[in-house]
PDB file of C-alpha atoms in Angstrom:
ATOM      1  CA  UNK Z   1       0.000   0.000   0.000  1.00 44.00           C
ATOM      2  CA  UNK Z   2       1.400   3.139  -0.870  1.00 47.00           C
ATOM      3  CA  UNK Z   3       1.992   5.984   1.315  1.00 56.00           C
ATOM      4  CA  UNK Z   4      -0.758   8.892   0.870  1.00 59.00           C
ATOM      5  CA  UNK Z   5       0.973  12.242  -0.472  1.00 64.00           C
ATOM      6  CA  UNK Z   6       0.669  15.294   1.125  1.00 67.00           C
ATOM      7  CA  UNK Z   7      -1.565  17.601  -1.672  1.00 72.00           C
ATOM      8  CA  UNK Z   8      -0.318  21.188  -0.469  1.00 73.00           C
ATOM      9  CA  UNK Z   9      -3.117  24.020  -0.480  1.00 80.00           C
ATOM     10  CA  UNK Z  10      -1.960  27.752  -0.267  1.00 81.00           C
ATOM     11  CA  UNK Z  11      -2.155  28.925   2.995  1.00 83.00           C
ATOM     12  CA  UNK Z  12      -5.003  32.173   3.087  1.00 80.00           C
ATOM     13  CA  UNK Z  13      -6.238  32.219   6.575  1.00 85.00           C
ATOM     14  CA  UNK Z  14      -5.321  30.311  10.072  1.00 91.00           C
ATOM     15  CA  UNK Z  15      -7.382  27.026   9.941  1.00 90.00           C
ATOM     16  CA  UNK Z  16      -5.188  25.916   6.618  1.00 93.00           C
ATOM     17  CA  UNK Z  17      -1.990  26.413   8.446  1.00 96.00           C
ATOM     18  CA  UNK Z  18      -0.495  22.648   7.990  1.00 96.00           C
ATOM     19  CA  UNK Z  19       1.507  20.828  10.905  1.00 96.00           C
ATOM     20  CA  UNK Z  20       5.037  20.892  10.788  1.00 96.00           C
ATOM     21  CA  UNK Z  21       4.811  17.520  10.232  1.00 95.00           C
ATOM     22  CA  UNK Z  22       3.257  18.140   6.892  1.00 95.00           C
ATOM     23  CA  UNK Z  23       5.611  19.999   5.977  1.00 96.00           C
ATOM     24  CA  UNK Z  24       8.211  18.154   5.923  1.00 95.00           C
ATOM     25  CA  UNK Z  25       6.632  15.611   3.920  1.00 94.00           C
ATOM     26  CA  UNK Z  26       6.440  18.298   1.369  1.00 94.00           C
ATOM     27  CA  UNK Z  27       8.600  18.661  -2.121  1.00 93.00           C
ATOM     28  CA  UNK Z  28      10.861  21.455  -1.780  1.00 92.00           C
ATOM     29  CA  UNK Z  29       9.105  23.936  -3.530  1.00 94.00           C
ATOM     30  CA  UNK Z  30       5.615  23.050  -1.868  1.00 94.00           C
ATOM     31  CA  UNK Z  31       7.515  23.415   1.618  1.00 94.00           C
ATOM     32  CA  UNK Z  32       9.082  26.928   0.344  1.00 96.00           C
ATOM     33  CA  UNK Z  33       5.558  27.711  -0.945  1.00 96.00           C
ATOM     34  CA  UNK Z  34       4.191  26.796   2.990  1.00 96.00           C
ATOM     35  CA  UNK Z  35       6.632  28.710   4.479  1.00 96.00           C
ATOM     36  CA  UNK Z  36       6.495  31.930   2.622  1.00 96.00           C
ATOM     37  CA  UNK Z  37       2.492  31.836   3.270  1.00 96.00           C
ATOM     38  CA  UNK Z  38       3.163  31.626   6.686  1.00 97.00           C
ATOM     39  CA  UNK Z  39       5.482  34.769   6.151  1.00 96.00           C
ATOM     40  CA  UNK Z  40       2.970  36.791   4.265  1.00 95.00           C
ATOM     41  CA  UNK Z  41      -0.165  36.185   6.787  1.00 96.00           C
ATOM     42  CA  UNK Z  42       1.924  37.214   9.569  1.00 96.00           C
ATOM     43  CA  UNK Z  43       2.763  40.463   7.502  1.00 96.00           C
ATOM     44  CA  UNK Z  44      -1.258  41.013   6.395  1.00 95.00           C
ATOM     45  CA  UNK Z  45      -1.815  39.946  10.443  1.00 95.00           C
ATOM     46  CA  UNK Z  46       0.351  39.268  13.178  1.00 96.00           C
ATOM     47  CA  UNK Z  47      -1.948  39.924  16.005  1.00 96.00           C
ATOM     48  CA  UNK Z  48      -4.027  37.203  14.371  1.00 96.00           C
ATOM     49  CA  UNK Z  49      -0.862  34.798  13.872  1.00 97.00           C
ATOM     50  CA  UNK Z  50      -0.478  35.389  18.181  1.00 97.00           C
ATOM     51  CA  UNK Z  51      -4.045  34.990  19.245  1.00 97.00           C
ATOM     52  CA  UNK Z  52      -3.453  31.373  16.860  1.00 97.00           C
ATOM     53  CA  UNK Z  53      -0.248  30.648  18.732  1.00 98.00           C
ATOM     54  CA  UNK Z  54      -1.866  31.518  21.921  1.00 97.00           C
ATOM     55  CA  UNK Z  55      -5.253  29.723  21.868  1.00 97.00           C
ATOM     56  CA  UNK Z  56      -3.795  26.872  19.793  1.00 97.00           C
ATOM     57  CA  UNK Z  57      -0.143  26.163  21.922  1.00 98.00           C
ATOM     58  CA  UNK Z  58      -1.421  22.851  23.181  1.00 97.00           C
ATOM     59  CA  UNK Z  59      -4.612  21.690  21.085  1.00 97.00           C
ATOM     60  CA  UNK Z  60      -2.510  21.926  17.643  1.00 97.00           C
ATOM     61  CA  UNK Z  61       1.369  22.610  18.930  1.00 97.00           C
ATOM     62  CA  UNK Z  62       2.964  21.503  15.542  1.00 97.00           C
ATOM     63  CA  UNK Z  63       1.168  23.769  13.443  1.00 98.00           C
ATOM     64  CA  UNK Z  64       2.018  26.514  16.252  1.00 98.00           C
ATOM     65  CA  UNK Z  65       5.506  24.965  16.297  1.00 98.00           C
ATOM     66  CA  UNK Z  66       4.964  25.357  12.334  1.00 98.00           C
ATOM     67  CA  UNK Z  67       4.314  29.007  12.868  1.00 98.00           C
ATOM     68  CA  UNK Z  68       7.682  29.099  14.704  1.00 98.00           C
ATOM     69  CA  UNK Z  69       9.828  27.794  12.158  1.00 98.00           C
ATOM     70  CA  UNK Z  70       8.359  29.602   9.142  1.00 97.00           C
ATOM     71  CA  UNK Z  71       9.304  32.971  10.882  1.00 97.00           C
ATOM     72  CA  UNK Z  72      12.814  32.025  11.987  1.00 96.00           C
ATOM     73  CA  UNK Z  73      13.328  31.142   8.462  1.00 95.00           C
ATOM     74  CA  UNK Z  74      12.696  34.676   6.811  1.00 94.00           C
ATOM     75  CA  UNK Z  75      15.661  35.333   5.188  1.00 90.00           C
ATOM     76  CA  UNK Z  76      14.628  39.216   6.826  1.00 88.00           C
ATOM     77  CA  UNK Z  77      14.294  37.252  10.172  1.00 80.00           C
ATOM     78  CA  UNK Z  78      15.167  40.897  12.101  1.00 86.00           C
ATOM     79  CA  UNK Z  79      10.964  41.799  11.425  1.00 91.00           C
ATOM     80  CA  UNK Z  80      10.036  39.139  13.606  1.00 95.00           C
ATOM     81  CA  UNK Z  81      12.801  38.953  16.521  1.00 95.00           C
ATOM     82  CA  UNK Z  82      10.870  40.677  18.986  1.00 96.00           C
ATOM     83  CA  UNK Z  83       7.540  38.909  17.869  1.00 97.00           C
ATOM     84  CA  UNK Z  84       9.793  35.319  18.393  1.00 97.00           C
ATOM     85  CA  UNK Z  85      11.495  36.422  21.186  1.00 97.00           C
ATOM     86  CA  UNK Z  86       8.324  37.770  22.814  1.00 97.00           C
ATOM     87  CA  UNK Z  87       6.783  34.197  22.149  1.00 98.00           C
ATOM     88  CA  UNK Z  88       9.574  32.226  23.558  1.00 98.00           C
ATOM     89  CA  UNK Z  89       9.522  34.204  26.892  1.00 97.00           C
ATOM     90  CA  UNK Z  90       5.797  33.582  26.883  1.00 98.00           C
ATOM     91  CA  UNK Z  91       5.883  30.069  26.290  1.00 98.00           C
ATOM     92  CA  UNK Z  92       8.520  29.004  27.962  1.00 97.00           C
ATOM     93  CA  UNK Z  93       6.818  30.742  31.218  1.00 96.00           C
ATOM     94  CA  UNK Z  94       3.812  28.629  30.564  1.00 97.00           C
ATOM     95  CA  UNK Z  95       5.783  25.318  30.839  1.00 96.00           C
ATOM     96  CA  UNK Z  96       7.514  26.735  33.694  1.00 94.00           C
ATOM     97  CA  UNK Z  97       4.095  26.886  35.768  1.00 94.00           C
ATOM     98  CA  UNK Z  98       2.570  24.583  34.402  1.00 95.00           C
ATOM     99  CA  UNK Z  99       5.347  21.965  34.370  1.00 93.00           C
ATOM    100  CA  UNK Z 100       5.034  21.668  30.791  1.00 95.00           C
ATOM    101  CA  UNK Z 101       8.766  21.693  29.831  1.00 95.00           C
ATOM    102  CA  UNK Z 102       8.910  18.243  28.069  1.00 94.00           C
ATOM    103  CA  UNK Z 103       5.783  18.932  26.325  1.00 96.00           C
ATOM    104  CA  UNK Z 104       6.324  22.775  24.996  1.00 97.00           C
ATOM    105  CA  UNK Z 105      10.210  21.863  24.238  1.00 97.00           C
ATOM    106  CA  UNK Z 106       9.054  20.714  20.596  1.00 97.00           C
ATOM    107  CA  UNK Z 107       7.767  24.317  20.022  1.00 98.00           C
ATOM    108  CA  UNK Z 108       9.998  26.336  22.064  1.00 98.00           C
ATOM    109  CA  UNK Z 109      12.951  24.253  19.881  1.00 97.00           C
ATOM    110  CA  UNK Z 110      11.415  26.185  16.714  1.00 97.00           C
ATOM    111  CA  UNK Z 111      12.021  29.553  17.782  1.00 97.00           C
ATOM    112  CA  UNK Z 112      15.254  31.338  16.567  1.00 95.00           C
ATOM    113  CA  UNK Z 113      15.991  34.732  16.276  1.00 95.00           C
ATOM    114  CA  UNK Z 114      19.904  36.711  14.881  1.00 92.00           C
ATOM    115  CA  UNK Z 115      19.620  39.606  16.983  1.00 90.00           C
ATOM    116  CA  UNK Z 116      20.222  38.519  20.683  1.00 94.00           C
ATOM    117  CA  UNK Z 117      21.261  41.481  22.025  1.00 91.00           C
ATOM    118  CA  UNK Z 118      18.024  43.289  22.007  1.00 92.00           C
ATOM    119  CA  UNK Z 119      15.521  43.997  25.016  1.00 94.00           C
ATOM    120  CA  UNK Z 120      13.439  41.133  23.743  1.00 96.00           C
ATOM    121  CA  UNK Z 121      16.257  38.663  23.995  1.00 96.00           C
ATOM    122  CA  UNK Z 122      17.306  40.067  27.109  1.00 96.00           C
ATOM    123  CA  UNK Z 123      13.576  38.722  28.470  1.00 96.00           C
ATOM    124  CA  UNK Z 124      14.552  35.312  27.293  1.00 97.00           C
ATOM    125  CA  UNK Z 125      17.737  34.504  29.114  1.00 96.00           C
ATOM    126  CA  UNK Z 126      15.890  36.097  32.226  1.00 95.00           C
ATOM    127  CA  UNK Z 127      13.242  33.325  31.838  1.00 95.00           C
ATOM    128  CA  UNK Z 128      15.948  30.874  31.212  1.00 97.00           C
ATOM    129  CA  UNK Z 129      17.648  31.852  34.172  1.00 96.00           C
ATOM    130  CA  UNK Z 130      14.706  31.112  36.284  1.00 94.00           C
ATOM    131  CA  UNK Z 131      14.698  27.351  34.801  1.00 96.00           C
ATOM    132  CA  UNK Z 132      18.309  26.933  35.854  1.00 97.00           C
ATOM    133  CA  UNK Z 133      16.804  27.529  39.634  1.00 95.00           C
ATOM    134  CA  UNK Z 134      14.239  25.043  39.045  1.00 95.00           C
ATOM    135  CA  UNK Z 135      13.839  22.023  41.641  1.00 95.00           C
ATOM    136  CA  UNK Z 136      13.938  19.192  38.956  1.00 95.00           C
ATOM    137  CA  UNK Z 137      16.875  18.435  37.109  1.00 96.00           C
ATOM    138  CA  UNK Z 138      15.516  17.811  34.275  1.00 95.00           C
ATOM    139  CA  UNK Z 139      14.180  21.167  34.145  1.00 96.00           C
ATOM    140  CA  UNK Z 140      17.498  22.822  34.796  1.00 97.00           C
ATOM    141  CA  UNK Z 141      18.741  20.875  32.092  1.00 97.00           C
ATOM    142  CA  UNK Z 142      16.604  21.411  29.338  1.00 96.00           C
ATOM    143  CA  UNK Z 143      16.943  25.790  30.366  1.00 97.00           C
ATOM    144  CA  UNK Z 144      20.698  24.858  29.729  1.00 97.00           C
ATOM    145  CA  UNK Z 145      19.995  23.170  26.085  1.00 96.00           C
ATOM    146  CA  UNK Z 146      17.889  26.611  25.460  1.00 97.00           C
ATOM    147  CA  UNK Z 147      20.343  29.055  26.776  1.00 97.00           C
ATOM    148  CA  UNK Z 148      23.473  28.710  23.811  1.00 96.00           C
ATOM    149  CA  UNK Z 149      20.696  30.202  21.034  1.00 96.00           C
ATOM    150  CA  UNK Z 150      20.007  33.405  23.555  1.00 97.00           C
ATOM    151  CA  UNK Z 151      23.813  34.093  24.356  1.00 96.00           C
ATOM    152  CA  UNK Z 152      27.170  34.836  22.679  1.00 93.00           C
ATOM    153  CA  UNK Z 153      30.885  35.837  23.962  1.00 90.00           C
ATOM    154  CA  UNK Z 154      29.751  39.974  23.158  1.00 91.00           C
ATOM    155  CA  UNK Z 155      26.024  39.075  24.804  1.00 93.00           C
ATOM    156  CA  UNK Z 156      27.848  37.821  28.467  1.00 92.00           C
ATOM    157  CA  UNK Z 157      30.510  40.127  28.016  1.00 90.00           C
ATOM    158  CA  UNK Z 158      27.291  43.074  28.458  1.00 92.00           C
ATOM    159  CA  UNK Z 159      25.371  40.682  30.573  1.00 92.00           C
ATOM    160  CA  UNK Z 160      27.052  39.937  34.130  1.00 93.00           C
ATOM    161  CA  UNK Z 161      23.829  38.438  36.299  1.00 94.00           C
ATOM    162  CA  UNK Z 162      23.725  35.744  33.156  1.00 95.00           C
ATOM    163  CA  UNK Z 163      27.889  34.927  33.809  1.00 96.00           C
ATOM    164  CA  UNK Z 164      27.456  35.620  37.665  1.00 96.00           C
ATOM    165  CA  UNK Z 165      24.231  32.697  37.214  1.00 96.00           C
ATOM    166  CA  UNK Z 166      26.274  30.214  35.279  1.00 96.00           C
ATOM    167  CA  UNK Z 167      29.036  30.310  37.431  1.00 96.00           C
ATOM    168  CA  UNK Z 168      26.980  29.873  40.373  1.00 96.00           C
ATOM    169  CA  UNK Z 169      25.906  26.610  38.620  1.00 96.00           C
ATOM    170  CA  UNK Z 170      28.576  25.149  38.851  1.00 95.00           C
ATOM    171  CA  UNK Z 171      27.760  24.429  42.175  1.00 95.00           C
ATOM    172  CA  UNK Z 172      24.821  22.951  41.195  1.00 96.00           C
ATOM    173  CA  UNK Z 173      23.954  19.799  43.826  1.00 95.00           C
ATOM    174  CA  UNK Z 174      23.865  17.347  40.041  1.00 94.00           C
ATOM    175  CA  UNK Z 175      27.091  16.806  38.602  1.00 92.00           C
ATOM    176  CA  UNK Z 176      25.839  17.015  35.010  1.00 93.00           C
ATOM    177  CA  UNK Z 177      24.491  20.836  35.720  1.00 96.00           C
ATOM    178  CA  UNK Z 178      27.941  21.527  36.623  1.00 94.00           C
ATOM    179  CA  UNK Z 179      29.658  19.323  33.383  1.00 92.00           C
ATOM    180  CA  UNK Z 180      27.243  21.333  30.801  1.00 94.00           C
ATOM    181  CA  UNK Z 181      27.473  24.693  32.538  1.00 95.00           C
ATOM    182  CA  UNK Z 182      30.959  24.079  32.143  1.00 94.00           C
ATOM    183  CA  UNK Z 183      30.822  23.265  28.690  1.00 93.00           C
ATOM    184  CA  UNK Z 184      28.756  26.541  27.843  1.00 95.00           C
ATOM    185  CA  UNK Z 185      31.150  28.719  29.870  1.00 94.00           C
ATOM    186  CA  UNK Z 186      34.301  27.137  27.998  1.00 93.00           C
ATOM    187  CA  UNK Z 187      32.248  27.612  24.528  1.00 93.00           C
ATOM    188  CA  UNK Z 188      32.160  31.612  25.352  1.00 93.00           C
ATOM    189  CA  UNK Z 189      35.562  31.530  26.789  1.00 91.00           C
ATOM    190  CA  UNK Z 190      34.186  32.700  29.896  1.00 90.00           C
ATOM    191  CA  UNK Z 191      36.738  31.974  32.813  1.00 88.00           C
ATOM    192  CA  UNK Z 192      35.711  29.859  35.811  1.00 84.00           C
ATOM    193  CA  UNK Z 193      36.542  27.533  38.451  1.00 85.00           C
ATOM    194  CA  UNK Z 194      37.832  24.075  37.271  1.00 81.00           C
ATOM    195  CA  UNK Z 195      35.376  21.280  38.114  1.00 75.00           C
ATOM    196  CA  UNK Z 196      36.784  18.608  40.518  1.00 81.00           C
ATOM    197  CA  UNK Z 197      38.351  15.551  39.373  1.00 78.00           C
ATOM    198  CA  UNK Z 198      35.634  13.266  40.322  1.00 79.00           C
ATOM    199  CA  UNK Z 199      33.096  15.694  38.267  1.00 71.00           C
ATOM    200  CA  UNK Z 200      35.476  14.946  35.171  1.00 68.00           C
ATOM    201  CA  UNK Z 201      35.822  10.793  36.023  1.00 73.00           C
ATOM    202  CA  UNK Z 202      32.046  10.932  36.425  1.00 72.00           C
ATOM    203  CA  UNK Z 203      31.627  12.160  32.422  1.00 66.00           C
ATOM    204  CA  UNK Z 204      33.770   9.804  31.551  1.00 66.00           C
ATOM    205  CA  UNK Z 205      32.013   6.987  33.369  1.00 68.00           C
ATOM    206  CA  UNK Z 206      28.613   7.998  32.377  1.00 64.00           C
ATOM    207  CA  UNK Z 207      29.534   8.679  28.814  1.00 53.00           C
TER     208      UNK Z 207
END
């Protein structure tokens, strides 16, 4: 039996957006079609596009996630960096309180913006910084995996509480907080405080 191909439609309002899914099922120039729709009703409308984000997050997260990745991929991507960054501060809150982390990651994971030295951006890593004080590891992780898009050696260099937080986690009570805030610090070429012998056995070990 033959796998069922994908017919695209043009994209004209928000209940033809396709899944992100979808679109990568796509041939190329369907899938450049989908995303340059998605470009063009955010121009025509992009307090529409964030009332669809908004009310659709959960019920229909990969066309949302689709949103997401259509914007990050304007080749003009500046328009929409305060729009994205706005989105990912807003999201990522929402799986903060409502312990939603695993579940919003697929979305938050399509939201990209060049400029990360605006005010926008700056509301990101402060978000991210609360994860890294969350109570469950896994939490404190996944801020961690977030945090490299949002920061570069000039962005620290201008930012000290987001320097003066990593180093702090490097006393983290979990030894892998304190292997991949290492890793991020060394990446930057921030200096800090070697981690202990046993911390560097233990990524070895656990490899």
């Amino acid at each position: 039996m033959s796998e069922k191909k994908i017919i695209y439609q043009p994209i004209h309002d928000f209940d033809q957006i396709i899944t992100l899914d979808d679109y990568y099922e796509l041939e190329h120039e369907e899938s450049e079609e989908a995303i340059k729709d998605i470009q063009k009703l955010a121009v025509k409308d992009l307090d529409g596009v964030k009332r669809f984000c908004e009310n659709q997050l959960f019920a229909q997260s990969d066309k949302v996630s689709f949103v997401y990745y259509s914007l990050s991929e304007d080749e003009d991507i500046d328009k929409w960096a305060d729009f994205l960054s706005d989105e990912f501060s807003r999201v990522y809150q929402i799986a903060l309180n409502q312990n939603k982390i695993k579940e919003l990651s697929p979305v938050l994971i399509e939201i990209l913006v060049e400029d990360i030295s605006s005010y926008n951006a700056d509301r990101v890593r402060e978000t991210l910084l609360k994860g890294l004080d969350h109570m469950d590891l896994e939490t404190r992780l996944n801020a961690l995996e977030f945090l490299p898009d949002w920061i570069d050696e000039q962005v620290l260099q201008s930012n000290p509480a987001v320097v003066s937080k990593l180093r702090q986690k490097l006393k983290d009570p979990e030894w892998k907080m304190r292997w991949e805030t290492s890793k991020i610090l060394e990446q930057n070429k921030i200096a800090f405080e070697s981690l202990s012998t046993l911390d560097k056995l233990r990524r070895f070990i656990n490899a």
